[in-house]
């Protein structure tokens, strides 16, 4: 029996398929109900009881190996054989299951956020995901030993000089200030990376939208009113907004922005930890050091900045309470958003 398992495994490992016929041959031999593996499962009943468990495990591994190889063969047969197969494709046919795809909820919310800010005069700016230490940290006034620079938070690609995956989209703010004279009124949506263990509440890849407004006489009132407007547009007129003093290296003063909990509407629930409030963004007046680091005269100009996580906003809008759902590509999750456009 063990010999049979081994020899089938060897056959699977060496199998190849360059066209549909050979793929089908592989499927019949190793995957279908009448496959050699299926036959082996039949033989399981003749095995002494005390060996059954071990063999069962081996058989399942074998079955799985056959499946994995089958997927590989499908991919390779399709790519080596693209000319032949494309001759048979009828592009006028409707998709096999007749179901249209749906917009990913993160994209939907990203577009909504952009729309709210575009209507009040912000444009969209973009920048690199692979960044150097200066644009991601130093220019933004992070002290030399700030914990965010440490290994546990940042994915470093190279050290000395440090090249990393940006930990926030603030690197685009740095780049914008360096190349554009104020007034600057931009938002920066994008993907960011942090070295976190993946769980329902944390992920190593997520999305932010940051905003920057720099001009003469920009004040904290402008910051408050802009984000107040955003919260009401995004979550509805009844939503309450509050600003809590906070700290960021690149803003002074800084505030975190909370809105009334969208799930319990202030009554208290698990999401808002029974406070009735949930945090949606960080913000503050751009620190004068940051302005001068980026070649803007802090005596002449002031500005505010803010940053929010798109996953968080999406969670509040659609009650998604496990961050992993966003990247798992499970169609049962994605299908629930079919009506979005
Ligand atoms: N960059 C901050 C973060 O990633 C968010 C932020 C942006 C806070 C701008 C204040 C001002 O957490």
mmCIF file of C-alpha atoms and ligand atoms in Angstrom:
data_model
loop_
_atom_site.group_PDB
_atom_site.id
_atom_site.type_symbol
_atom_site.label_atom_id
_atom_site.label_comp_id
_atom_site.label_asym_id
_atom_site.label_seq_id
_atom_site.Cartn_x
_atom_site.Cartn_y
_atom_site.Cartn_z
ATOM 1 C CA UNK A 1 0.000 0.000 0.000
ATOM 2 C CA UNK A 2 2.764 2.451 0.998
ATOM 3 C CA UNK A 3 4.559 1.561 -2.233
ATOM 4 C CA UNK A 4 1.464 2.385 -4.215
ATOM 5 C CA UNK A 5 1.133 5.748 -2.506
ATOM 6 C CA UNK A 6 4.783 6.512 -3.226
ATOM 7 C CA UNK A 7 4.606 5.516 -6.852
ATOM 8 C CA UNK A 8 1.429 7.536 -7.458
ATOM 9 C CA UNK A 9 3.064 10.515 -5.783
ATOM 10 C CA UNK A 10 6.086 10.165 -8.060
ATOM 11 C CA UNK A 11 3.801 10.002 -11.088
ATOM 12 C CA UNK A 12 2.002 13.150 -9.946
ATOM 13 C CA UNK A 13 5.261 14.990 -9.379
ATOM 14 C CA UNK A 14 6.495 14.126 -12.876
ATOM 15 C CA UNK A 15 3.206 14.703 -14.668
ATOM 16 C CA UNK A 16 2.996 17.308 -17.377
ATOM 17 C CA UNK A 17 0.264 18.553 -19.684
ATOM 18 C CA UNK A 18 0.669 20.797 -22.691
ATOM 19 C CA UNK A 19 -2.881 20.769 -23.984
ATOM 20 C CA UNK A 20 -6.486 20.223 -22.947
ATOM 21 C CA UNK A 21 -6.423 16.547 -23.897
ATOM 22 C CA UNK A 22 -3.467 15.829 -21.645
ATOM 23 C CA UNK A 23 -5.049 17.850 -18.865
ATOM 24 C CA UNK A 24 -8.173 15.733 -19.141
ATOM 25 C CA UNK A 25 -6.064 12.611 -19.095
ATOM 26 C CA UNK A 26 -4.423 13.777 -15.864
ATOM 27 C CA UNK A 27 -7.838 14.634 -14.392
ATOM 28 C CA UNK A 28 -9.248 11.192 -15.157
ATOM 29 C CA UNK A 29 -6.210 9.434 -13.783
ATOM 30 C CA UNK A 30 -5.684 11.392 -10.536
ATOM 31 C CA UNK A 31 -8.715 13.537 -9.742
ATOM 32 C CA UNK A 32 -11.938 11.939 -10.930
ATOM 33 C CA UNK A 33 -13.982 9.495 -8.849
ATOM 34 C CA UNK A 34 -12.549 6.619 -10.838
ATOM 35 C CA UNK A 35 -8.943 7.790 -10.425
ATOM 36 C CA UNK A 36 -6.149 5.645 -9.063
ATOM 37 C CA UNK A 37 -6.446 7.611 -5.839
ATOM 38 C CA UNK A 38 -10.169 6.879 -5.673
ATOM 39 C CA UNK A 39 -9.356 3.173 -6.081
ATOM 40 C CA UNK A 40 -6.828 3.384 -3.276
ATOM 41 C CA UNK A 41 -9.457 4.900 -0.987
ATOM 42 C CA UNK A 42 -11.587 1.820 -1.696
ATOM 43 C CA UNK A 43 -8.740 -0.356 -0.460
ATOM 44 C CA UNK A 44 -8.605 1.503 2.834
ATOM 45 C CA UNK A 45 -11.197 -0.832 4.271
ATOM 46 C CA UNK A 46 -8.809 -3.791 3.947
ATOM 47 C CA UNK A 47 -6.194 -2.132 6.086
ATOM 48 C CA UNK A 48 -5.809 -3.242 9.721
ATOM 49 C CA UNK A 49 -7.634 -0.886 12.060
ATOM 50 C CA UNK A 50 -4.564 0.368 13.900
ATOM 51 C CA UNK A 51 -2.968 1.517 10.618
ATOM 52 C CA UNK A 52 -6.089 3.114 9.229
ATOM 53 C CA UNK A 53 -5.539 6.538 10.754
ATOM 54 C CA UNK A 54 -1.973 6.895 9.460
ATOM 55 C CA UNK A 55 -2.959 5.757 6.023
ATOM 56 C CA UNK A 56 -5.980 8.002 5.973
ATOM 57 C CA UNK A 57 -3.709 10.977 6.576
ATOM 58 C CA UNK A 58 -1.298 9.864 3.845
ATOM 59 C CA UNK A 59 -4.135 9.342 1.404
ATOM 60 C CA UNK A 60 -5.506 12.785 2.051
ATOM 61 C CA UNK A 61 -2.069 14.289 1.494
ATOM 62 C CA UNK A 62 -1.875 12.380 -1.763
ATOM 63 C CA UNK A 63 -5.271 13.651 -2.836
ATOM 64 C CA UNK A 64 -4.257 17.173 -2.021
ATOM 65 C CA UNK A 65 -0.958 16.868 -3.902
ATOM 66 C CA UNK A 66 -2.930 15.688 -6.951
ATOM 67 C CA UNK A 67 -5.189 18.749 -6.720
ATOM 68 C CA UNK A 68 -2.323 21.199 -6.299
ATOM 69 C CA UNK A 69 -0.512 19.722 -9.301
ATOM 70 C CA UNK A 70 -3.733 19.873 -11.314
ATOM 71 C CA UNK A 71 -4.040 23.611 -10.678
ATOM 72 C CA UNK A 72 -0.409 24.074 -11.717
ATOM 73 C CA UNK A 73 -0.974 22.088 -14.894
ATOM 74 C CA UNK A 74 -4.053 24.134 -15.776
ATOM 75 C CA UNK A 75 -2.020 27.321 -15.495
ATOM 76 C CA UNK A 76 0.949 25.980 -17.445
ATOM 77 C CA UNK A 77 -1.173 24.276 -20.131
ATOM 78 C CA UNK A 78 -3.081 27.479 -20.684
ATOM 79 C CA UNK A 79 0.034 29.565 -21.025
ATOM 80 C CA UNK A 80 2.002 27.210 -23.276
ATOM 81 C CA UNK A 81 -1.047 26.636 -25.331
ATOM 82 C CA UNK A 82 -2.498 30.095 -25.578
ATOM 83 C CA UNK A 83 -2.486 30.185 -29.369
ATOM 84 C CA UNK A 84 -4.294 26.920 -29.753
ATOM 85 C CA UNK A 85 -6.842 27.648 -27.045
ATOM 86 C CA UNK A 86 -7.520 31.209 -28.179
ATOM 87 C CA UNK A 87 -8.600 29.791 -31.536
ATOM 88 C CA UNK A 88 -11.477 28.112 -29.771
ATOM 89 C CA UNK A 89 -12.599 31.003 -27.601
ATOM 90 C CA UNK A 90 -15.877 32.598 -28.585
ATOM 91 C CA UNK A 91 -15.622 36.076 -27.140
ATOM 92 C CA UNK A 92 -19.272 36.783 -27.800
ATOM 93 C CA UNK A 93 -20.397 34.170 -25.264
ATOM 94 C CA UNK A 94 -21.725 35.488 -21.944
ATOM 95 C CA UNK A 95 -19.583 34.634 -18.899
ATOM 96 C CA UNK A 96 -20.015 31.051 -17.759
ATOM 97 C CA UNK A 97 -21.993 31.707 -14.584
ATOM 98 C CA UNK A 98 -23.677 34.809 -15.938
ATOM 99 C CA UNK A 99 -22.730 36.842 -12.866
ATOM 100 C CA UNK A 100 -21.168 40.269 -13.244
ATOM 101 C CA UNK A 101 -18.279 41.095 -10.924
ATOM 102 C CA UNK A 102 -18.610 43.675 -8.203
ATOM 103 C CA UNK A 103 -16.631 46.646 -7.031
ATOM 104 C CA UNK A 104 -14.382 45.949 -4.078
ATOM 105 C CA UNK A 105 -15.771 47.781 -1.036
ATOM 106 C CA UNK A 106 -12.400 49.430 -0.384
ATOM 107 C CA UNK A 107 -12.379 50.889 -3.882
ATOM 108 C CA UNK A 108 -15.939 52.056 -3.506
ATOM 109 C CA UNK A 109 -15.176 53.859 -0.262
ATOM 110 C CA UNK A 110 -11.928 55.273 -1.678
ATOM 111 C CA UNK A 111 -13.844 56.816 -4.582
ATOM 112 C CA UNK A 112 -16.442 58.198 -2.188
ATOM 113 C CA UNK A 113 -13.780 59.830 -0.016
ATOM 114 C CA UNK A 114 -12.088 61.304 -3.099
ATOM 115 C CA UNK A 115 -15.402 62.641 -4.334
ATOM 116 C CA UNK A 116 -16.177 64.431 -1.077
ATOM 117 C CA UNK A 117 -12.795 66.181 -1.091
ATOM 118 C CA UNK A 118 -12.794 66.914 -4.817
ATOM 119 C CA UNK A 119 -16.035 68.802 -4.430
ATOM 120 C CA UNK A 120 -14.340 71.193 -2.010
ATOM 121 C CA UNK A 121 -11.309 71.771 -4.185
ATOM 122 C CA UNK A 122 -8.787 69.048 -3.324
ATOM 123 C CA UNK A 123 -6.976 67.217 -6.101
ATOM 124 C CA UNK A 124 -5.517 63.704 -5.983
ATOM 125 C CA UNK A 125 -1.764 63.149 -5.688
ATOM 126 C CA UNK A 126 0.185 59.937 -5.981
ATOM 127 C CA UNK A 127 3.637 58.756 -4.928
ATOM 128 C CA UNK A 128 5.866 55.693 -4.585
ATOM 129 C CA UNK A 129 5.177 52.739 -2.297
ATOM 130 C CA UNK A 130 8.895 51.999 -2.050
ATOM 131 C CA UNK A 131 10.428 54.968 -0.322
ATOM 132 C CA UNK A 132 13.602 56.171 1.364
ATOM 133 C CA UNK A 133 13.869 56.974 5.037
ATOM 134 C CA UNK A 134 14.083 60.713 4.427
ATOM 135 C CA UNK A 135 10.742 61.101 2.619
ATOM 136 C CA UNK A 136 8.904 58.688 4.929
ATOM 137 C CA UNK A 137 10.379 59.774 8.296
ATOM 138 C CA UNK A 138 13.139 62.369 8.502
ATOM 139 C CA UNK A 139 11.447 65.127 6.511
ATOM 140 C CA UNK A 140 8.330 64.567 8.599
ATOM 141 C CA UNK A 141 10.149 65.386 11.816
ATOM 142 C CA UNK A 142 10.392 61.839 13.190
ATOM 143 C CA UNK A 143 13.087 61.873 15.876
ATOM 144 C CA UNK A 144 16.082 59.620 15.189
ATOM 145 C CA UNK A 145 14.925 56.985 17.707
ATOM 146 C CA UNK A 146 11.198 57.140 17.092
ATOM 147 C CA UNK A 147 9.694 53.638 17.524
ATOM 148 C CA UNK A 148 7.918 53.827 14.149
ATOM 149 C CA UNK A 149 11.320 53.589 12.500
ATOM 150 C CA UNK A 150 12.142 50.341 14.236
ATOM 151 C CA UNK A 151 12.114 46.901 12.707
ATOM 152 C CA UNK A 152 8.838 45.870 14.318
ATOM 153 C CA UNK A 153 6.886 48.518 12.445
ATOM 154 C CA UNK A 154 8.651 49.068 9.162
ATOM 155 C CA UNK A 155 9.438 46.698 6.333
ATOM 156 C CA UNK A 156 12.978 47.565 5.308
ATOM 157 C CA UNK A 157 14.138 46.613 1.851
ATOM 158 C CA UNK A 158 17.709 47.830 2.296
ATOM 159 C CA UNK A 159 19.644 49.316 5.207
ATOM 160 C CA UNK A 160 22.189 52.144 5.132
ATOM 161 C CA UNK A 161 20.850 54.031 3.329
ATOM 162 C CA UNK A 162 17.421 52.814 4.404
ATOM 163 C CA UNK A 163 14.912 51.912 1.705
ATOM 164 C CA UNK A 164 11.533 50.782 2.949
ATOM 165 C CA UNK A 165 7.880 50.175 2.169
ATOM 166 C CA UNK A 166 6.111 53.384 3.101
ATOM 167 C CA UNK A 167 4.388 53.158 6.477
ATOM 168 C CA UNK A 168 1.940 55.942 5.624
ATOM 169 C CA UNK A 169 0.989 57.995 2.573
ATOM 170 C CA UNK A 170 2.582 61.059 4.208
ATOM 171 C CA UNK A 171 5.591 60.433 1.967
ATOM 172 C CA UNK A 172 3.469 61.888 -0.846
ATOM 173 C CA UNK A 173 2.978 65.032 1.226
ATOM 174 C CA UNK A 174 6.768 65.392 1.492
ATOM 175 C CA UNK A 175 7.177 64.962 -2.238
ATOM 176 C CA UNK A 176 4.379 67.372 -3.039
ATOM 177 C CA UNK A 177 5.726 70.145 -0.813
ATOM 178 C CA UNK A 178 9.167 69.753 -2.356
ATOM 179 C CA UNK A 179 7.946 70.128 -5.890
ATOM 180 C CA UNK A 180 4.936 72.449 -5.640
ATOM 181 C CA UNK A 181 4.754 75.993 -4.335
ATOM 182 C CA UNK A 182 1.673 76.638 -2.130
ATOM 183 C CA UNK A 183 -1.253 76.777 -2.389
ATOM 184 C CA UNK A 184 -1.358 72.989 -2.082
ATOM 185 C CA UNK A 185 -4.702 71.333 -1.616
ATOM 186 C CA UNK A 186 -4.394 67.594 -2.236
ATOM 187 C CA UNK A 187 -5.422 64.203 -0.990
ATOM 188 C CA UNK A 188 -3.269 61.108 -1.299
ATOM 189 C CA UNK A 189 -4.978 57.738 -1.379
ATOM 190 C CA UNK A 190 -2.702 54.716 -1.365
ATOM 191 C CA UNK A 191 -1.453 51.442 -0.016
ATOM 192 C CA UNK A 192 0.744 51.391 3.079
ATOM 193 C CA UNK A 193 2.704 48.675 4.855
ATOM 194 C CA UNK A 194 3.478 47.875 8.463
ATOM 195 C CA UNK A 195 5.169 44.892 9.969
ATOM 196 C CA UNK A 196 2.194 43.614 11.964
ATOM 197 C CA UNK A 197 0.943 40.082 12.544
ATOM 198 C CA UNK A 198 -2.217 39.568 10.500
ATOM 199 C CA UNK A 199 -5.397 39.273 12.567
ATOM 200 C CA UNK A 200 -9.001 40.452 12.451
ATOM 201 C CA UNK A 201 -7.871 43.853 13.757
ATOM 202 C CA UNK A 202 -4.442 44.331 12.209
ATOM 203 C CA UNK A 203 -2.901 43.791 8.807
ATOM 204 C CA UNK A 204 0.483 44.341 7.242
ATOM 205 C CA UNK A 205 -1.040 45.973 4.144
ATOM 206 C CA UNK A 206 -3.787 48.550 4.342
ATOM 207 C CA UNK A 207 -4.982 51.751 2.702
ATOM 208 C CA UNK A 208 -4.968 55.369 3.723
ATOM 209 C CA UNK A 209 -6.175 58.663 2.407
ATOM 210 C CA UNK A 210 -4.143 61.583 3.635
ATOM 211 C CA UNK A 211 -4.817 65.225 2.948
ATOM 212 C CA UNK A 212 -2.723 68.358 2.908
ATOM 213 C CA UNK A 213 -3.752 71.985 2.659
ATOM 214 C CA UNK A 214 -1.037 74.653 2.666
ATOM 215 C CA UNK A 215 -1.551 78.306 1.951
ATOM 216 C CA UNK A 216 -1.299 81.694 3.606
ATOM 217 C CA UNK A 217 -3.459 81.939 6.762
ATOM 218 C CA UNK A 218 -4.668 78.345 6.912
ATOM 219 C CA UNK A 219 -5.799 77.818 10.496
ATOM 220 C CA UNK A 220 -7.081 75.126 12.814
ATOM 221 C CA UNK A 221 -10.595 76.356 12.061
ATOM 222 C CA UNK A 222 -10.115 75.329 8.431
ATOM 223 C CA UNK A 223 -8.964 71.894 9.562
ATOM 224 C CA UNK A 224 -11.952 71.481 11.864
ATOM 225 C CA UNK A 225 -14.484 72.631 9.319
ATOM 226 C CA UNK A 226 -13.034 70.533 6.486
ATOM 227 C CA UNK A 227 -13.120 67.308 8.440
ATOM 228 C CA UNK A 228 -16.463 68.151 9.979
ATOM 229 C CA UNK A 229 -17.794 68.522 6.433
ATOM 230 C CA UNK A 230 -16.188 65.230 5.421
ATOM 231 C CA UNK A 231 -17.715 63.311 8.341
ATOM 232 C CA UNK A 232 -21.200 64.641 7.625
ATOM 233 C CA UNK A 233 -20.931 63.933 3.879
ATOM 234 C CA UNK A 234 -19.592 60.462 4.433
ATOM 235 C CA UNK A 235 -21.737 59.290 7.325
ATOM 236 C CA UNK A 236 -24.798 61.491 7.262
ATOM 237 C CA UNK A 237 -25.961 64.780 8.752
ATOM 238 C CA UNK A 238 -26.827 63.319 12.178
ATOM 239 C CA UNK A 239 -23.264 62.126 12.738
ATOM 240 C CA UNK A 240 -21.515 63.857 15.632
ATOM 241 C CA UNK A 241 -17.848 64.782 15.383
ATOM 242 C CA UNK A 242 -15.301 65.504 18.112
ATOM 243 C CA UNK A 243 -11.605 66.398 18.148
ATOM 244 C CA UNK A 244 -9.309 64.912 20.757
ATOM 245 C CA UNK A 245 -5.815 66.305 21.456
ATOM 246 C CA UNK A 246 -3.153 63.915 20.218
ATOM 247 C CA UNK A 247 0.447 63.727 19.077
ATOM 248 C CA UNK A 248 2.106 63.170 15.713
ATOM 249 C CA UNK A 249 5.731 64.112 14.985
ATOM 250 C CA UNK A 250 4.733 66.047 11.857
ATOM 251 C CA UNK A 251 1.839 68.121 13.219
ATOM 252 C CA UNK A 252 1.505 70.593 16.090
ATOM 253 C CA UNK A 253 -1.053 70.873 17.536
ATOM 254 C CA UNK A 254 -2.490 67.466 16.636
ATOM 255 C CA UNK A 255 -5.954 66.021 17.043
ATOM 256 C CA UNK A 256 -7.613 62.715 16.555
ATOM 257 C CA UNK A 257 -11.061 62.818 15.059
ATOM 258 C CA UNK A 258 -13.872 60.709 16.438
ATOM 259 C CA UNK A 259 -17.386 60.309 15.127
ATOM 260 C CA UNK A 260 -20.440 58.981 16.904
ATOM 261 C CA UNK A 261 -20.488 55.185 16.586
ATOM 262 C CA UNK A 262 -22.260 54.160 13.382
ATOM 263 C CA UNK A 263 -23.192 50.777 14.775
ATOM 264 C CA UNK A 264 -24.916 51.652 18.077
ATOM 265 C CA UNK A 265 -25.454 55.398 17.452
ATOM 266 C CA UNK A 266 -23.969 56.262 20.791
ATOM 267 C CA UNK A 267 -25.673 53.659 22.968
ATOM 268 C CA UNK A 268 -22.465 51.681 23.415
ATOM 269 C CA UNK A 269 -21.329 48.508 21.683
ATOM 270 C CA UNK A 270 -18.246 46.370 21.237
ATOM 271 C CA UNK A 271 -16.918 48.361 18.287
ATOM 272 C CA UNK A 272 -16.862 51.666 20.193
ATOM 273 C CA UNK A 273 -15.863 49.874 23.401
ATOM 274 C CA UNK A 274 -19.029 51.242 24.990
ATOM 275 C CA UNK A 275 -17.899 54.865 24.609
ATOM 276 C CA UNK A 276 -20.276 55.791 21.782
ATOM 277 C CA UNK A 277 -17.324 57.214 19.770
ATOM 278 C CA UNK A 278 -14.983 55.739 17.156
ATOM 279 C CA UNK A 279 -11.777 57.199 15.834
ATOM 280 C CA UNK A 280 -11.671 57.833 12.090
ATOM 281 C CA UNK A 281 -8.633 60.021 11.459
ATOM 282 C CA UNK A 282 -5.499 61.718 12.738
ATOM 283 C CA UNK A 283 -4.876 65.372 11.932
ATOM 284 C CA UNK A 284 -3.072 68.533 12.875
ATOM 285 C CA UNK A 285 -1.382 71.736 11.794
ATOM 286 C CA UNK A 286 1.733 70.922 9.773
ATOM 287 C CA UNK A 287 4.752 71.369 12.053
ATOM 288 C CA UNK A 288 6.902 74.373 10.967
ATOM 289 C CA UNK A 289 9.943 72.035 10.930
ATOM 290 C CA UNK A 290 8.250 69.922 8.262
ATOM 291 C CA UNK A 291 7.521 72.961 6.137
ATOM 292 C CA UNK A 292 11.131 74.150 6.273
ATOM 293 C CA UNK A 293 12.472 70.623 5.673
ATOM 294 C CA UNK A 294 10.463 70.666 2.450
ATOM 295 C CA UNK A 295 11.501 74.154 1.341
ATOM 296 C CA UNK A 296 8.365 76.069 2.382
ATOM 297 C CA UNK A 297 8.763 79.179 4.522
ATOM 298 C CA UNK A 298 6.818 78.611 7.789
ATOM 299 C CA UNK A 299 6.731 82.365 8.391
ATOM 300 C CA UNK A 300 4.736 82.823 5.224
ATOM 301 C CA UNK A 301 2.643 79.663 5.021
ATOM 302 C CA UNK A 302 0.702 77.424 7.356
ATOM 303 C CA UNK A 303 -1.206 74.250 6.664
ATOM 304 C CA UNK A 304 -3.088 71.308 8.003
ATOM 305 C CA UNK A 305 -2.818 67.593 7.312
ATOM 306 C CA UNK A 306 -4.959 64.602 8.071
ATOM 307 C CA UNK A 307 -4.861 60.876 7.491
ATOM 308 C CA UNK A 308 -7.430 58.118 7.711
ATOM 309 C CA UNK A 309 -7.578 54.374 7.094
ATOM 310 C CA UNK A 310 -9.907 53.343 4.275
ATOM 311 C CA UNK A 311 -10.480 49.956 5.950
ATOM 312 C CA UNK A 312 -11.768 51.716 9.054
ATOM 313 C CA UNK A 313 -14.230 53.889 7.132
ATOM 314 C CA UNK A 314 -15.392 50.823 5.199
ATOM 315 C CA UNK A 315 -15.850 48.900 8.437
ATOM 316 C CA UNK A 316 -18.088 51.642 9.765
ATOM 317 C CA UNK A 317 -20.086 51.927 6.570
ATOM 318 C CA UNK A 318 -20.520 48.227 5.855
ATOM 319 C CA UNK A 319 -19.894 46.599 9.240
ATOM 320 C CA UNK A 320 -16.972 44.537 8.059
ATOM 321 C CA UNK A 321 -15.378 43.440 11.304
ATOM 322 C CA UNK A 322 -12.498 41.305 10.114
ATOM 323 C CA UNK A 323 -9.716 43.071 8.207
ATOM 324 C CA UNK A 324 -8.628 39.846 6.556
ATOM 325 C CA UNK A 325 -11.829 39.718 4.511
ATOM 326 C CA UNK A 326 -10.599 42.603 2.371
ATOM 327 C CA UNK A 327 -7.676 40.672 0.928
ATOM 328 C CA UNK A 328 -8.852 37.073 0.955
ATOM 329 C CA UNK A 329 -10.835 37.495 -2.270
ATOM 330 C CA UNK A 330 -13.588 35.197 -1.055
ATOM 331 C CA UNK A 331 -16.370 35.653 -3.602
ATOM 332 C CA UNK A 332 -19.006 35.108 -0.913
ATOM 333 C CA UNK A 333 -17.763 38.313 0.724
ATOM 334 C CA UNK A 334 -17.295 40.231 -2.521
ATOM 335 C CA UNK A 335 -20.700 39.253 -3.885
ATOM 336 C CA UNK A 336 -22.378 41.116 -1.055
ATOM 337 C CA UNK A 337 -21.238 44.369 -2.663
ATOM 338 C CA UNK A 338 -22.697 43.658 -6.081
ATOM 339 C CA UNK A 339 -25.055 46.602 -5.944
ATOM 340 C CA UNK A 340 -22.251 49.149 -5.453
ATOM 341 C CA UNK A 341 -21.116 51.167 -8.402
HETATM 342 N N1 LIG B 1 0.412 59.606 8.985
HETATM 343 C C1 LIG B 1 -0.453 59.350 10.112
HETATM 344 C C2 LIG B 1 -0.557 57.848 10.293
HETATM 345 O O1 LIG B 1 -0.235 57.100 9.408
HETATM 346 C C3 LIG B 1 -1.828 59.949 9.923
HETATM 347 C C4 LIG B 1 -1.812 61.442 9.952
HETATM 348 C C5 LIG B 1 -1.636 62.155 8.793
HETATM 349 C C6 LIG B 1 -1.955 62.125 11.119
HETATM 350 C C7 LIG B 1 -1.616 63.537 8.797
HETATM 351 C C8 LIG B 1 -1.950 63.491 11.154
HETATM 352 C C9 LIG B 1 -1.780 64.179 10.001
HETATM 353 O O2 LIG B 1 -0.989 57.378 11.320
#
